[in-house]
Tab-separated table of C-alpha atoms in Angstrom:
chain	number	residue	atom	x	y	z
A	29	MET	CA	121.121	62.425	130.210
A	30	LYS	CA	121.785	61.794	125.946
A	31	ARG	CA	118.956	63.918	125.145
A	32	LEU	CA	119.341	66.330	127.823
A	33	PHE	CA	123.186	66.780	125.929
A	34	SER	CA	121.495	67.130	122.657
A	35	ILE	CA	119.057	69.990	123.557
A	36	SER	CA	122.347	72.082	125.746
A	37	ILE	CA	123.689	71.603	122.661
A	38	MET	CA	120.831	72.934	120.746
A	39	TRP	CA	120.265	75.742	122.682
A	40	LEU	CA	123.850	76.719	122.463
A	41	VAL	CA	123.897	76.336	118.618
A	42	LEU	CA	120.421	78.843	118.508
A	43	ALA	CA	121.448	81.186	121.245
A	44	GLY	CA	125.156	82.047	118.221
A	45	CYS	CA	123.107	82.369	115.766
A	46	SER	CA	121.109	84.759	117.230
A	47	GLY	CA	123.662	87.576	118.521
A	48	PRO	CA	125.503	88.367	115.279
A	49	LYS	CA	122.597	89.286	113.787
A	50	GLN	CA	121.428	91.253	116.319
A	51	GLU	CA	124.917	93.166	115.593
A	52	ASP	CA	124.159	93.694	112.032
A	53	SER	CA	121.262	94.663	112.456
A	54	SER	CA	122.075	97.609	114.540
A	55	GLU	CA	125.285	98.195	111.866
A	56	VAL	CA	123.494	98.879	109.525
A	57	SER	CA	120.593	101.720	111.660
A	58	LEU	CA	123.021	103.353	112.473
A	59	MET	CA	124.669	103.682	108.684
A	60	ARG	CA	121.551	104.499	107.559
A	61	VAL	CA	121.597	108.382	106.260
A	62	PRO	CA	119.053	109.988	105.796
A	63	PRO	CA	117.774	111.383	102.243
A	64	PRO	CA	118.391	115.470	101.967
A	65	PRO	CA	115.529	117.239	102.159
A	66	GLN	CA	114.083	118.990	98.383
A	67	ASP	CA	114.928	122.325	98.403
A	68	GLN	CA	119.022	120.900	99.096
A	69	ASN	CA	118.110	119.018	95.524
A	70	LYS	CA	117.264	121.570	94.177
A	71	THR	CA	119.433	123.700	95.238
A	72	ILE	CA	122.665	121.072	94.086
A	73	GLY	CA	120.521	120.784	90.791
A	74	ALA	CA	120.785	124.194	89.796
A	75	VAL	CA	124.765	124.661	90.881
A	76	ASP	CA	125.039	121.647	88.194
A	77	ALA	CA	122.983	123.441	86.120
A	78	MET	CA	124.769	126.730	85.457
A	79	PRO	CA	127.141	127.088	82.809
A	80	VAL	CA	130.473	126.365	82.544
A	81	ARG	CA	133.247	128.028	81.658
A	82	GLU	CA	137.024	126.525	80.066
A	83	ASP	CA	138.996	127.662	82.796
A	84	GLY	CA	137.342	125.870	85.468
A	85	GLU	CA	135.146	129.472	86.709
A	86	MET	CA	131.399	129.756	86.304
A	87	SER	CA	130.339	132.276	83.666
A	88	GLY	CA	128.303	135.641	83.410
A	89	ALA	CA	125.763	135.665	87.308
A	90	ALA	CA	126.571	131.834	88.160
A	91	SER	CA	129.635	132.972	89.668
A	92	GLY	CA	127.577	135.065	92.130
A	93	ILE	CA	131.263	138.037	92.516
A	94	VAL	CA	131.701	141.017	90.034
A	95	THR	CA	134.926	142.614	91.171
A	96	GLU	CA	135.970	146.281	90.212
A	97	LYS	CA	139.293	146.510	88.464
A	98	LYS	CA	142.416	147.729	90.592
A	99	PHE	CA	145.535	149.680	89.234
A	100	ILE	CA	148.620	151.020	90.529
A	101	LYS	CA	149.547	154.047	88.218
A	102	THR	CA	153.174	155.420	88.791
A	103	GLY	CA	154.835	158.354	86.302
A	104	ARG	CA	157.786	159.236	86.069
A	105	ILE	CA	159.137	162.653	84.217
A	106	GLU	CA	162.378	164.536	82.981
A	107	PHE	CA	162.304	168.141	82.169
A	108	GLU	CA	164.771	170.962	81.765
A	109	THR	CA	163.500	174.308	83.755
A	110	GLU	CA	165.146	178.554	82.408
A	111	ASP	CA	163.659	179.122	86.118
A	112	ALA	CA	163.800	175.627	89.071
A	113	GLU	CA	162.037	178.475	91.503
A	114	ALA	CA	159.409	179.166	89.062
A	115	THR	CA	158.968	175.669	88.186
A	116	ARG	CA	158.578	174.083	92.110
A	117	LYS	CA	156.494	177.095	93.215
A	118	THR	CA	154.500	175.409	90.163
A	119	ILE	CA	154.109	171.868	91.580
A	120	MET	CA	153.948	172.705	94.609
A	121	GLU	CA	151.222	175.063	93.346
A	122	SER	CA	149.495	171.718	91.800
A	123	VAL	CA	149.746	169.628	94.846
A	124	ARG	CA	147.765	171.179	97.400
A	125	ALA	CA	145.409	171.950	94.720
A	126	ASN	CA	145.104	167.800	93.974
A	127	LYS	CA	145.158	167.271	98.033
A	128	ALA	CA	148.233	165.443	96.669
A	129	TYR	CA	151.706	164.916	99.304
A	130	VAL	CA	154.968	164.776	98.556
A	131	SER	CA	156.759	162.141	100.053
A	132	ARG	CA	161.055	162.888	99.077
A	133	ASP	CA	162.571	167.015	98.067
A	134	GLU	CA	165.849	166.589	97.166
A	135	GLU	CA	168.079	169.080	94.651
A	136	ASN	CA	171.708	167.905	93.656
A	137	ARG	CA	174.762	170.234	91.976
A	138	SER	CA	176.893	169.161	90.041
A	139	GLY	CA	179.469	170.911	87.630
A	140	GLN	CA	177.259	171.295	84.838
A	141	ALA	CA	173.641	171.494	86.618
A	142	VAL	CA	171.138	172.045	89.455
A	143	SER	CA	168.809	168.729	89.661
A	144	TYR	CA	166.068	168.354	91.593
A	145	THR	CA	164.158	165.539	92.300
A	146	ILE	CA	160.425	165.488	94.075
A	147	VAL	CA	157.942	162.292	94.346
A	148	VAL	CA	154.302	162.959	94.261
A	149	HIS	CA	151.412	160.625	95.329
A	150	VAL	CA	147.999	162.023	93.909
A	151	PRO	CA	145.065	160.888	94.508
A	152	ALA	CA	144.458	158.564	91.319
A	153	ALA	CA	141.207	160.018	89.680
A	154	ARG	CA	143.103	163.318	89.352
A	155	PHE	CA	146.522	161.842	88.517
A	156	ASP	CA	145.564	163.706	84.689
A	157	THR	CA	144.901	166.821	85.491
A	158	PHE	CA	148.110	166.951	87.809
A	159	LEU	CA	150.656	166.487	85.769
A	160	ASN	CA	149.215	169.158	82.715
A	161	SER	CA	149.301	171.433	85.700
A	162	ALA	CA	152.327	170.593	86.811
A	163	THR	CA	154.157	170.512	84.168
A	164	LYS	CA	152.327	173.376	82.111
A	165	GLY	CA	154.446	174.994	79.706
A	166	ILE	CA	156.762	172.302	79.472
A	167	THR	CA	156.922	170.862	75.940
A	168	ASN	CA	160.222	169.065	75.489
A	169	PHE	CA	160.407	166.737	78.190
A	170	ARG	CA	163.564	164.402	78.026
A	171	GLU	CA	161.900	161.631	79.888
A	172	LYS	CA	158.247	160.911	80.072
A	173	SER	CA	156.985	157.115	81.161
A	174	ILE	CA	153.609	156.204	82.693
A	175	SER	CA	152.295	153.007	83.478
A	176	ASN	CA	148.751	151.298	84.841
A	177	GLU	CA	149.509	148.027	86.557
A	178	ASP	CA	146.427	145.601	87.151
A	179	VAL	CA	146.968	144.262	90.978
A	180	THR	CA	142.788	143.194	90.618
A	181	ALA	CA	144.101	139.362	91.298
A	182	THR	CA	146.385	140.133	94.074
A	183	TYR	CA	143.906	142.677	95.599
A	184	VAL	CA	141.906	139.772	95.715
A	185	ASP	CA	143.551	136.790	96.534
A	186	THR	CA	145.088	139.394	100.052
A	187	GLU	CA	141.463	140.606	100.619
A	188	SER	CA	139.917	136.281	100.524
A	189	ARG	CA	143.355	135.112	103.019
A	190	LEU	CA	142.644	137.990	105.889
A	191	LYS	CA	139.136	137.035	105.779
A	192	THR	CA	140.073	133.747	106.135
A	193	LYS	CA	142.201	134.385	108.555
A	194	LYS	CA	140.135	135.962	110.312
A	195	ASP	CA	136.997	133.342	110.324
A	196	ILE	CA	139.898	131.413	111.909
A	197	GLU	CA	140.857	133.261	114.393
A	198	ASN	CA	136.927	133.969	115.898
A	199	ARG	CA	136.362	129.560	115.478
A	200	TYR	CA	139.314	128.905	118.431
A	201	ARG	CA	138.187	131.804	119.696
A	202	ALA	CA	135.080	129.827	120.318
A	203	LEU	CA	136.855	126.800	120.893
A	204	LEU	CA	138.498	128.725	123.658
A	205	THR	CA	135.224	129.228	125.810
A	206	LYS	CA	134.783	125.946	125.356
A	207	ALA	CA	138.288	124.364	126.596
A	208	ASN	CA	138.493	122.921	130.369
A	209	THR	CA	141.751	121.721	130.638
A	210	VAL	CA	144.719	124.239	130.777
A	211	LYS	CA	146.525	122.116	128.054
A	212	ASP	CA	143.987	122.380	125.512
A	213	ILE	CA	143.968	126.667	127.257
A	214	LEU	CA	147.826	126.414	126.460
A	215	GLU	CA	147.285	124.398	123.365
A	216	ILE	CA	144.346	127.527	122.179
A	217	GLU	CA	146.230	130.464	122.670
A	218	ARG	CA	149.646	129.687	121.612
A	219	GLU	CA	147.285	128.483	118.109
A	220	LEU	CA	145.809	132.026	118.516
A	221	GLY	CA	148.712	133.873	118.673
A	222	GLU	CA	150.415	132.700	115.363
A	223	ILE	CA	147.324	133.733	113.459
A	224	ARG	CA	146.725	136.733	114.587
A	225	THR	CA	150.352	137.479	113.835
A	226	ASP	CA	149.663	136.380	110.300
A	227	ILE	CA	146.842	138.390	109.974
A	228	GLU	CA	147.975	141.737	111.292
A	229	ALA	CA	150.891	140.611	108.226
A	230	THR	CA	148.420	140.472	105.610
A	231	GLU	CA	146.235	143.837	107.139
A	232	ALA	CA	149.479	145.845	106.552
A	233	GLN	CA	149.936	144.515	103.587
A	234	PHE	CA	146.800	144.853	102.126
A	235	ARG	CA	147.040	148.520	103.795
A	236	GLN	CA	149.861	148.912	101.097
A	237	LEU	CA	147.997	148.005	98.608
A	238	LYS	CA	145.042	149.334	98.673
A	239	GLY	CA	147.121	153.077	99.585
A	240	ASP	CA	149.142	152.435	96.118
A	241	ILE	CA	145.714	151.775	94.642
A	242	GLN	CA	144.043	155.059	95.880
A	243	TYR	CA	147.517	157.594	95.161
A	244	SER	CA	149.067	156.734	92.163
A	245	THR	CA	152.888	158.102	92.369
A	246	LEU	CA	154.845	160.685	89.949
A	247	HIS	CA	158.363	160.766	90.058
A	248	ILE	CA	159.603	164.609	88.883
A	249	VAL	CA	163.119	165.501	87.739
A	250	PHE	CA	163.493	169.061	86.724
A	251	TYR	CA	167.652	170.532	86.038
A	252	LYS	CA	168.700	173.574	84.861
A	253	PRO	CA	172.547	174.212	83.279
A	254	ILE	CA	174.992	176.178	85.280
A	255	ASP	CA	176.533	178.903	82.747
A	256	THR	CA	180.257	177.829	82.448
A	257	SER	CA	180.795	180.174	79.327
A	258	ASN	CA	183.847	182.644	81.487
A	259	PRO	CA	186.844	182.572	78.999
A	260	PHE	CA	189.645	183.089	82.427
A	261	LEU	CA	187.760	180.418	84.326
A	262	THR	CA	187.623	177.607	81.519
A	263	GLU	CA	191.379	179.027	80.280
A	264	LEU	CA	191.746	177.856	83.856
A	265	ALA	CA	190.167	174.665	84.251
A	266	ASP	CA	191.690	173.861	80.711
A	267	ALA	CA	195.298	174.418	82.278
A	268	PHE	CA	194.595	172.612	85.805
A	269	ARG	CA	193.727	169.670	83.637
A	270	GLN	CA	196.888	169.356	80.938
A	271	GLY	CA	199.233	170.241	84.231
A	272	VAL	CA	197.743	167.050	85.459
A	273	GLY	CA	198.844	165.749	82.252
A	274	ASN	CA	202.112	166.812	81.988
A	275	ILE	CA	202.744	165.170	85.637
A	276	ARG	CA	200.806	161.819	84.401
A	277	ALA	CA	203.393	161.907	81.535
A	278	PHE	CA	206.198	162.276	83.705
A	279	THR	CA	205.547	159.576	85.740
A	280	VAL	CA	205.412	156.897	82.972
A	281	VAL	CA	208.394	158.393	81.209
A	282	LEU	CA	210.756	158.179	84.742
A	283	VAL	CA	209.238	154.841	85.730
A	284	ALA	CA	210.103	153.466	81.333
A	285	VAL	CA	214.036	154.700	82.063
A	286	TRP	CA	214.780	153.162	85.615
A	287	PRO	CA	216.710	150.605	84.052
A	288	PHE	CA	218.802	153.917	82.962
A	289	ALA	CA	218.439	155.947	86.106
A	290	LEU	CA	219.829	153.068	88.191
A	291	LEU	CA	222.734	152.662	86.517
A	292	ALA	CA	223.330	156.691	86.393
A	293	ILE	CA	223.001	156.677	90.517
A	294	GLY	CA	225.195	153.841	90.686
A	295	VAL	CA	228.368	155.202	88.771
A	296	ILE	CA	227.856	158.798	90.293
A	297	ALA	CA	228.224	156.644	94.195
A	298	GLY	CA	230.958	154.738	92.760
A	299	LEU	CA	232.395	157.623	91.731
A	300	ASN	CA	232.058	159.448	94.837
A	301	TRP	CA	233.365	156.349	96.697
A	302	TRP	CA	236.966	156.401	94.734
A	303	ARG	CA	237.209	159.607	95.304
A	304	ARG	CA	237.257	159.987	99.396
A	305	ARG	CA	239.605	156.582	98.903
A	306	ARG	CA	241.433	158.518	97.157
A	307	LYS	CA	241.807	161.508	98.722
A	308	ALA	CA	241.939	159.275	102.461
A	309	ALA	CA	245.015	157.895	100.290
A	310	GLU	CA	246.626	161.146	99.995
A	311	LYS	CA	246.455	162.312	103.265
A	312	LYS	CA	248.138	159.299	104.816
A	313	GLU	CA	250.744	159.527	101.963
A	314	ALA	CA	251.135	162.887	103.352
A	315	ALA	CA	251.613	162.497	107.116
A	316	GLU	CA	253.457	159.418	106.655
A	317	LEU	CA	256.364	162.503	104.677
A	318	PRO	CA	258.964	163.105	107.397
A	319	SER	CA	259.089	166.715	107.978
C-alpha cells in the first residue's frame, strides 16, 4: 500500500514538471522573429551610410526631395499725374496686354486732389514687364515698394498635410467596406466627415496660396491736384474761415464774462420789479383819494 502511494506521488511530480516545460517551449516558438531579408539589411545599411547635416536633414541626394522656391510678390506705387484719364487708360492697356485682372478700382475726391486706386493681379513672370509699361513716362514716385516673400516652407507643409489627410481618408474608406456592425459603420462615417472637412479647408488654403504665388499683386495709386487759384473763391473761403474764428472768439469771451452778465441780468430784473411795485402803489393811493 505504501509502495503504491509512493508511486502515485512520483507520477504527479513528474506530470507537474513536464507541463511548464511545454508552455515555455510554446512561448519561445511564438516570440521567435525571422531575420530580415538580405535586401532589407542592405537598405538599412545604405541609409545609415548616407551623410546627415547638423540640422538633422539628409544632404544632397540623400534627402531625395528637391523643392522649387515659391515666392509671393506684392508692390505699391503712388505718383502724381497731370492727366488722370490718360494714365488710367495706359494702366488698363497694360492689364490686357499682360493677361492680368483688376480686383479694385476706386476714385476719391478731396478738396485738393482727385485720387485713383487700382489693384492689379498680374502673372508673376510678367510683373516687371507690367510695372514698366503701366508707369511709362513716370519718373517721380511719391511711393514705390516691392516685396518678395519666400513661402516655400508654407507651401511644402500645406501640400504635405493635404496628402496625409487624403491618405487617412482612403484608409477610412477601406475600413468602411469591411465594417460589419452598425456601430462601426457610424463611427467610421463620423471620422470620414471630420477628415473631409479638414481636407476641404486645407484645399481652400492651398488654392489661395497657389493663386498668390501665380499672380503678383500691385496697388497703384495716382492723383491729380485740383486747381484752387481762383482769387474770388480764395477770398470767400478766407472770409468764411475768419467768420468762424470770430464766432469762436465771441463764445470764448461770453463764457469768460458770464458772472458779470448774470449780475447785470439780476440788477435789471430787480429794477423792473421795483418800478412795477411803485406804479402799483401810486395807482392805489390815487384811488383812495376823495373825489
